[in-house]
Short mmCIF file of C-alpha atoms and ligand atoms in Angstrom, two decimals:
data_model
loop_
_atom_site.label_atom_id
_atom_site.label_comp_id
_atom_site.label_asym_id
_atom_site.label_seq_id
_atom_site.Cartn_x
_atom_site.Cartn_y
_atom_site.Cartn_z
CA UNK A 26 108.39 72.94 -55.17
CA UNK A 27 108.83 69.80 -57.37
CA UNK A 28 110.87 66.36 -57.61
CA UNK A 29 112.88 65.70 -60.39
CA UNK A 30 113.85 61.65 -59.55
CA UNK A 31 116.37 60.10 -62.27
CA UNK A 32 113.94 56.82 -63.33
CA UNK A 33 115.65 54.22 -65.47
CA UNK A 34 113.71 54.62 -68.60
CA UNK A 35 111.45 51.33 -69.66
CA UNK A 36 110.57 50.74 -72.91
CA UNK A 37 107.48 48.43 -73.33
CA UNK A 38 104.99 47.65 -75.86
CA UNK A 39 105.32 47.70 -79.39
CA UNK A 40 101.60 47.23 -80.39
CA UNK A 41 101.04 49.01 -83.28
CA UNK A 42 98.17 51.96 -83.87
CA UNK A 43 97.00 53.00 -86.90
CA UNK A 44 99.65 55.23 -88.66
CA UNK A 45 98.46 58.27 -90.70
CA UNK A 46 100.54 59.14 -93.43
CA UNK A 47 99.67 62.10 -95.26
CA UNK A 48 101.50 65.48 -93.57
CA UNK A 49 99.24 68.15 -92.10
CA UNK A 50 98.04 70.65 -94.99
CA UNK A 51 97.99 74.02 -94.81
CA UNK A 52 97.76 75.72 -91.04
CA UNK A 53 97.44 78.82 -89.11
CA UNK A 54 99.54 80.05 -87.58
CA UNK A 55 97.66 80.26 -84.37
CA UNK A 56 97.30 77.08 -82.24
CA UNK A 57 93.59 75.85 -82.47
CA UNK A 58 91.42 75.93 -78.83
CA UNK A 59 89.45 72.61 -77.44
CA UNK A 60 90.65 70.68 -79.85
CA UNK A 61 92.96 68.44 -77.99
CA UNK A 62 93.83 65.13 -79.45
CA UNK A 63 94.86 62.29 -76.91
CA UNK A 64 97.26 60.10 -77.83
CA UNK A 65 97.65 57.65 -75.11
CA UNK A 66 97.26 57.17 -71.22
CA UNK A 67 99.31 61.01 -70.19
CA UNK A 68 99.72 62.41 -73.50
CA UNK A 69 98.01 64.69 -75.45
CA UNK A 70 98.71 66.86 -78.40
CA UNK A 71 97.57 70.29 -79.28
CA UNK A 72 97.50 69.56 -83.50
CA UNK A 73 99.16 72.72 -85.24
CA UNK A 74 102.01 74.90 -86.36
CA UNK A 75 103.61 72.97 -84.17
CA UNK A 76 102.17 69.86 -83.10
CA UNK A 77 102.06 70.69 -78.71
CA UNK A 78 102.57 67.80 -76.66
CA UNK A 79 101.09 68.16 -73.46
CA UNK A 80 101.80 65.23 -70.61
CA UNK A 81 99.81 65.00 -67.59
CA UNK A 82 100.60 63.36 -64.48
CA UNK A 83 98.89 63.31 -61.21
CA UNK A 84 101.11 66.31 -59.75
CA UNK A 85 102.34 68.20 -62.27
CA UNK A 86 101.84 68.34 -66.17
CA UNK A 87 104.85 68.96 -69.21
CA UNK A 88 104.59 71.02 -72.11
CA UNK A 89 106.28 70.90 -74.85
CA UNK A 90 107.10 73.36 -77.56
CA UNK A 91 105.34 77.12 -77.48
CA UNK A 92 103.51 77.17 -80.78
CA UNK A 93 104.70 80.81 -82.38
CA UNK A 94 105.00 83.64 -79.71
CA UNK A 95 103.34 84.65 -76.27
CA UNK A 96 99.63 84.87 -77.94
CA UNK A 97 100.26 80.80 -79.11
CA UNK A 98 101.99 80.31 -75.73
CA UNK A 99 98.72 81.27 -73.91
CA UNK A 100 96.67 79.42 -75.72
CA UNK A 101 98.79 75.91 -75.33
CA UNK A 102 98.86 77.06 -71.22
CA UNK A 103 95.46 77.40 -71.10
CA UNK A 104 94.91 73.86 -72.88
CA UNK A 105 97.28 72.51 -70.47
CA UNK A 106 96.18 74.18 -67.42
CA UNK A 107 92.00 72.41 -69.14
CA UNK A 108 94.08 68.74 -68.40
CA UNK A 109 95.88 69.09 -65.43
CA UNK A 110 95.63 67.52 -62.21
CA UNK A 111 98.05 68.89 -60.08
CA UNK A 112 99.28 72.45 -59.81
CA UNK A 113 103.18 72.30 -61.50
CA UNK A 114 103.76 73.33 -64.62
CA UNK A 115 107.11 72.23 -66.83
CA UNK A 116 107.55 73.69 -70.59
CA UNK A 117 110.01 72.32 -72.45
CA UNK A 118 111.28 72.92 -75.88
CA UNK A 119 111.84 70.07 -78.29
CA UNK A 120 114.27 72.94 -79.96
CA UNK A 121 115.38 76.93 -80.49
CA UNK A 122 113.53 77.77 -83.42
CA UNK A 123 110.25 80.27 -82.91
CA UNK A 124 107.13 78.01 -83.16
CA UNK A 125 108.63 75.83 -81.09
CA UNK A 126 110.77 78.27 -78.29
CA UNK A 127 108.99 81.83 -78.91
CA UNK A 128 105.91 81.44 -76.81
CA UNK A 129 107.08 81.35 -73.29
CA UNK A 130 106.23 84.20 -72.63
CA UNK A 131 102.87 83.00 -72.69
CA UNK A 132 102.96 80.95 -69.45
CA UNK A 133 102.71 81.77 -65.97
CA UNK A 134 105.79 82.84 -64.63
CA UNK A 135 105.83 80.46 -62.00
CA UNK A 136 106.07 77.54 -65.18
CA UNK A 137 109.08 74.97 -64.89
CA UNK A 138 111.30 75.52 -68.41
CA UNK A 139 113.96 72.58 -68.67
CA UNK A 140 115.72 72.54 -71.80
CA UNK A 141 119.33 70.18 -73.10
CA UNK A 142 122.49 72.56 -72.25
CA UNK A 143 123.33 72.50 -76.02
CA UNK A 144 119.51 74.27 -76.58
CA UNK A 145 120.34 76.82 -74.56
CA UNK A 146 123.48 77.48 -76.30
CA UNK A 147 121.87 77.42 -79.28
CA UNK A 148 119.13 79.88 -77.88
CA UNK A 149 121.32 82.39 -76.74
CA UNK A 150 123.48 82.54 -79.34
CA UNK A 151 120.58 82.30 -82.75
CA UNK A 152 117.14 82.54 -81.17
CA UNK A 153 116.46 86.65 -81.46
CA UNK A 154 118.13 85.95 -85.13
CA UNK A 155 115.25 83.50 -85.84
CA UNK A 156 112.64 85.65 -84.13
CA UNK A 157 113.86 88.44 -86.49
CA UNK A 158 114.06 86.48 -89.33
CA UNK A 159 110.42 84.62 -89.20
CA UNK A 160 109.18 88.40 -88.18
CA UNK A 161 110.41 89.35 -91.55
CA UNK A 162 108.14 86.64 -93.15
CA UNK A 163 104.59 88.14 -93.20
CA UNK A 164 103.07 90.62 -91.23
CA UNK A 165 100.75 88.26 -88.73
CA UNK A 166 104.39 86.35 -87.85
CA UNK A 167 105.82 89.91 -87.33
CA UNK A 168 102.79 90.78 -85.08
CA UNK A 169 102.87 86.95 -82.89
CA UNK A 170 106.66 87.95 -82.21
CA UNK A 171 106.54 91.20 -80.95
CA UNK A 172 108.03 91.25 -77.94
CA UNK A 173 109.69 88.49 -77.17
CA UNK A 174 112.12 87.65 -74.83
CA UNK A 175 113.58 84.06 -73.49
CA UNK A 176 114.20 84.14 -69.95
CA UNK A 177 116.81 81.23 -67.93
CA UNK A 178 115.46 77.88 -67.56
CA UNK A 179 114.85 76.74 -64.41
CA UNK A 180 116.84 73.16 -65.53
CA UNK A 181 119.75 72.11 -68.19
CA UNK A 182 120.69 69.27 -68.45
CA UNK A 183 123.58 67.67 -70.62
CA UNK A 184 122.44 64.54 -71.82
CA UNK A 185 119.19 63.82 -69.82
CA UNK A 186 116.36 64.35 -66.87
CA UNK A 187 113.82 62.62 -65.66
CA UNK A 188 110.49 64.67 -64.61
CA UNK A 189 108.55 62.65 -62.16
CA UNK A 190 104.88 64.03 -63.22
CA UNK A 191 102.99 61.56 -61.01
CA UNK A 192 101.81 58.22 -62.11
CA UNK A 193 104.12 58.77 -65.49
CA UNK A 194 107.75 60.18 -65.97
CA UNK A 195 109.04 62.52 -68.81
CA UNK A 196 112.38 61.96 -69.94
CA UNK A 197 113.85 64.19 -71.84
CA UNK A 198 116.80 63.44 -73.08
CA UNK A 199 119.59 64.99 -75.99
CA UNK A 200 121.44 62.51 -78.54
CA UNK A 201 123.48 64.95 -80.34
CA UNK A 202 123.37 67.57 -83.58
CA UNK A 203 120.21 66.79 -86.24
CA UNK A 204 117.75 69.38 -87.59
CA UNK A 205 119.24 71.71 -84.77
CA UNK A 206 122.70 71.40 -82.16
CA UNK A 207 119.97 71.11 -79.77
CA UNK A 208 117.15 69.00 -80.52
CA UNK A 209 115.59 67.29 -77.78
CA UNK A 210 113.31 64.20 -77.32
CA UNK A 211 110.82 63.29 -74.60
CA UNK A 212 110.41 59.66 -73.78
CA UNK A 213 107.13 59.27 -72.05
CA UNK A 214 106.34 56.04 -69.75
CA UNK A 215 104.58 53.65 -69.12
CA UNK A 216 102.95 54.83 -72.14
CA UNK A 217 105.89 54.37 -74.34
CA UNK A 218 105.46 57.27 -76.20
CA UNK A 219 108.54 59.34 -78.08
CA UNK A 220 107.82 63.18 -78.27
CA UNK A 221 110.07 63.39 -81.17
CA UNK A 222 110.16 67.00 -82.56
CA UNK A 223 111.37 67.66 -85.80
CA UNK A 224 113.72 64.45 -85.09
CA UNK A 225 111.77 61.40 -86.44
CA UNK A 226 108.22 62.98 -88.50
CA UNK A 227 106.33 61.11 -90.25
CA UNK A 228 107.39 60.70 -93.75
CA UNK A 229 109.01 63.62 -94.27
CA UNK A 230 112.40 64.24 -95.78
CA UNK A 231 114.65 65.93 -93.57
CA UNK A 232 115.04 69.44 -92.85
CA UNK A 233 118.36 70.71 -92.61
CA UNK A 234 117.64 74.88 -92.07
CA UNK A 235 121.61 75.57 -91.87
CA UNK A 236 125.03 74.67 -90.49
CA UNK A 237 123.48 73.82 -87.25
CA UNK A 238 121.92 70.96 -88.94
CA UNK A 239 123.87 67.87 -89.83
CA UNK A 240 122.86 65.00 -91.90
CA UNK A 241 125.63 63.02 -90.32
CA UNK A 242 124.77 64.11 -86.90
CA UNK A 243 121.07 62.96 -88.09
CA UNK A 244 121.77 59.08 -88.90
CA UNK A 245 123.53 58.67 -85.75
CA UNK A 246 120.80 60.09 -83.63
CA UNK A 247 118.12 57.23 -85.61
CA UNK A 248 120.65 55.04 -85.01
CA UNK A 249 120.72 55.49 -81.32
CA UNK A 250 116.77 55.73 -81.20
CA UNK A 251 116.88 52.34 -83.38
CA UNK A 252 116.89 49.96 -80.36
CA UNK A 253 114.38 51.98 -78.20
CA UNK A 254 110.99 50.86 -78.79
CA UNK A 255 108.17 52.95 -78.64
CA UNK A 256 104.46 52.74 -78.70
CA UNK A 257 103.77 56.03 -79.86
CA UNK A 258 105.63 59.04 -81.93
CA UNK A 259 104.40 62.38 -81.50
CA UNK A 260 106.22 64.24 -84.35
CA UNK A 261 106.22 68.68 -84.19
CA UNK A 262 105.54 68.98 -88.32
CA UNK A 263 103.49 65.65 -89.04
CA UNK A 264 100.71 63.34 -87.90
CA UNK A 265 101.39 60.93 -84.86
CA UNK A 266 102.15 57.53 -85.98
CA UNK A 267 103.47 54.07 -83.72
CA UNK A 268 106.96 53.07 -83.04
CA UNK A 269 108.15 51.73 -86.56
CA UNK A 270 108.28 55.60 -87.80
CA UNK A 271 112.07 55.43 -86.34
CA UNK A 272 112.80 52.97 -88.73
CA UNK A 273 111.53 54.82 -91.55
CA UNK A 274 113.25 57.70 -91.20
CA UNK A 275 116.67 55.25 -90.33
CA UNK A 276 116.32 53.92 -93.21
CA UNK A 277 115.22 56.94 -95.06
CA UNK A 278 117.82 59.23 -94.00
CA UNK A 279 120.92 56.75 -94.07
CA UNK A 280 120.37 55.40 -97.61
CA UNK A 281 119.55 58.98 -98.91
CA UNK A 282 123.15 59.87 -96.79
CA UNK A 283 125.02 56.66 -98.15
CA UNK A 284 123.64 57.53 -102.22
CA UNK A 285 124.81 60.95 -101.84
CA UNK A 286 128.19 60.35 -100.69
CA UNK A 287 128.26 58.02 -103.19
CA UNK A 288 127.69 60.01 -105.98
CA UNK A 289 130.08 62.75 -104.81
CA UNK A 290 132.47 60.70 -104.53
CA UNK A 291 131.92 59.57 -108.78
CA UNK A 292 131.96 63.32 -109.47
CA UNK A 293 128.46 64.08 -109.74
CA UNK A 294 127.61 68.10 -109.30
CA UNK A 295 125.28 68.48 -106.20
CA UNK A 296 122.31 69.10 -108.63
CA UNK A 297 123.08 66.06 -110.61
CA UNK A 298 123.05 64.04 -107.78
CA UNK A 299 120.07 65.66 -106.30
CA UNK A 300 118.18 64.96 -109.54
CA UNK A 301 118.93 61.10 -109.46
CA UNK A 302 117.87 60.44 -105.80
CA UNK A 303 115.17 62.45 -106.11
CA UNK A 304 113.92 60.09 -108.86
CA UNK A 305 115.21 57.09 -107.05
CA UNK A 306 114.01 57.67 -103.76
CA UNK A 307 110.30 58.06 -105.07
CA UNK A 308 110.06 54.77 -106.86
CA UNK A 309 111.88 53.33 -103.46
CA UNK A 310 110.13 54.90 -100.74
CA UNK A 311 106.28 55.68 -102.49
CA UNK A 312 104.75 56.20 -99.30
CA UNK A 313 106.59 59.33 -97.99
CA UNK A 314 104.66 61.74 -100.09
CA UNK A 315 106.55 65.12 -100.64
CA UNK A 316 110.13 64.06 -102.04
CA UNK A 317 111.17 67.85 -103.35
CA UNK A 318 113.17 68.47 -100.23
CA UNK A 319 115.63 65.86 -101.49
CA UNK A 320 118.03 68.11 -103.56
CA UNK A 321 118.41 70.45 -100.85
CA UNK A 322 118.89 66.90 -98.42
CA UNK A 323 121.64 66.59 -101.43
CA UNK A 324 123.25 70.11 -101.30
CA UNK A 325 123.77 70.16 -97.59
CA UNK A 326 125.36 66.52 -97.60
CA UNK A 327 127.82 67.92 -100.37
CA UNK A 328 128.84 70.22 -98.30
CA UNK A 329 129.32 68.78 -95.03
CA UNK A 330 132.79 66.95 -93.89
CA UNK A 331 131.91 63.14 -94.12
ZN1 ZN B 418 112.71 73.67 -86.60
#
């Protein structure tokens, strides 16, 4: 048994924590045990390849994202299951690709999986491709993927739920195409907090894997995050930062968008262009560290419809 109420979402407090800058080095690939980071009041975060969210309410707790196959799954149950304080369990997936979708397998099978309707799509129609391509990466990924298997979610949704956890709500809502057709956010209240997958990191270029990734799709996505206001962002791929990270990446992401439909449009080649705003976006934007992702940014822009 559990509730699912529809809560207008509230979005207080601006306050600002400290924001870390500098992206996670090198990591395993398994998700690290009892070291659970807190974030604020009901959320918590599991710091690895990816970044787990885990929300706990009075009732029931949320996770989100699997970390890479069953054996990662486990481990971010069992971290979960450390927290809770009531017996329902809800995974969610922020979206389709393995270290974020291939661990399910991992959790009890009475666990709660709610995922966006365009996520499952997206699942059903790419996900074994994925597994089988990350499998073909190194032997250990090949060994954390045996096996797996997605089973239906108990909930889709089109645009958004609400997941009354006790004492805090989880929405998780879908805004549209960016890194995947399917990404998915969690708003978190009262503790204002923005589980934001690979949607808003922090200070990192964007990552745009294939044609189910859209720059365009991207921009509008910040811009309809612009006017929420969060607290707290809990990215998938970088360290946890406050509110003003959506703004970043807005402005980020739309000026790197704008330049390179600019230069197309002059008759620049793709690696011309890609050259130049690599250059240019260092000297503008020194704090966002790793700017090499830019000319492939570039490439996929070229060759998307504007
Ligand atoms: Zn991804």
């Amino acid at each position: 048994m559990f509730g699912i109420a529809a809560v207008a979402a509230a979005f207080v407090g601006t306050n600002a924590i400290a924001v870390a800058r500098a992206p996670q080095g090198p990591r395993s690939l398994m998700l690290p045990e009892n070291q659970v980071t807190r974030v604020s009041d009901h959320v918590y975060a599991i710091m690895g390849f990816p970044n787990v969210a885990i929300v706990v309410g009075d009732r029931a707790t949320l996770v989100v994202d699997t970390g890479l196959g069953p054996r990662n799954g486990a481990i971010a149950a069992r971290e979960a299951q450390k927290l809770a304080k009531g017996p329902i369990l809800y995974l969610t997936t922020t979206h389709y690709h393995p270290e974020h979708a291939a661990g399910e397998g991992g959790f009890p099978p009475n666990t709660i999986i709610a995922r966006p309707i365009a996520q499952q799509q997206e699942l059903e129609a790419k996900g074994m491709q994925f597994v089988e391509m990350f499998s073909s990466r190194s032997a250990q990924m090949k060994e954390l993927l045996t096996g797996v298997k997605f089973r239906a979610p108990d909930i889709t949704f089109e645009k958004e739920v609400t997941l009354d956890l006790g004492g805090a709500t989880a929405r998780l809502f879908w805004l549209g195409q960016a890194h995947t057709k399917g990404d998915e956010l969690v708003d978190v209240e009262p503790d204002s907090a923005l589980i934001s997958g690979d949607v808003v990191q922090n200070h990192v270029p964007p990552n745009l894997p294939d044609d189910n990734a859209s720059m365009r799709g991207w921009v509008d996505v910040l811009t309809a995050l612009r006017p929420m206001k969060f607290r707290y962002i809990v990215p998938d791929h970088s360290a946890p930062g406050d509110g003003s990270l959506v703004e970043a990446n807005y402005q980020f992401f739309s000026q790197l968008q704008a330049r390179a439909i600019e230069l197309k449009r002059q008759g620049k080649s793709a690696d011309e262009a890609g050259r130049i705003l690599v250059a240019e976006f260092k000297s503008k934007f020194p704090d966002w560290p790793n700017l090499a992702p830019v000319s492939n940014v570039v490439k996929h822009i070229y060759a998307e419809k504007q």
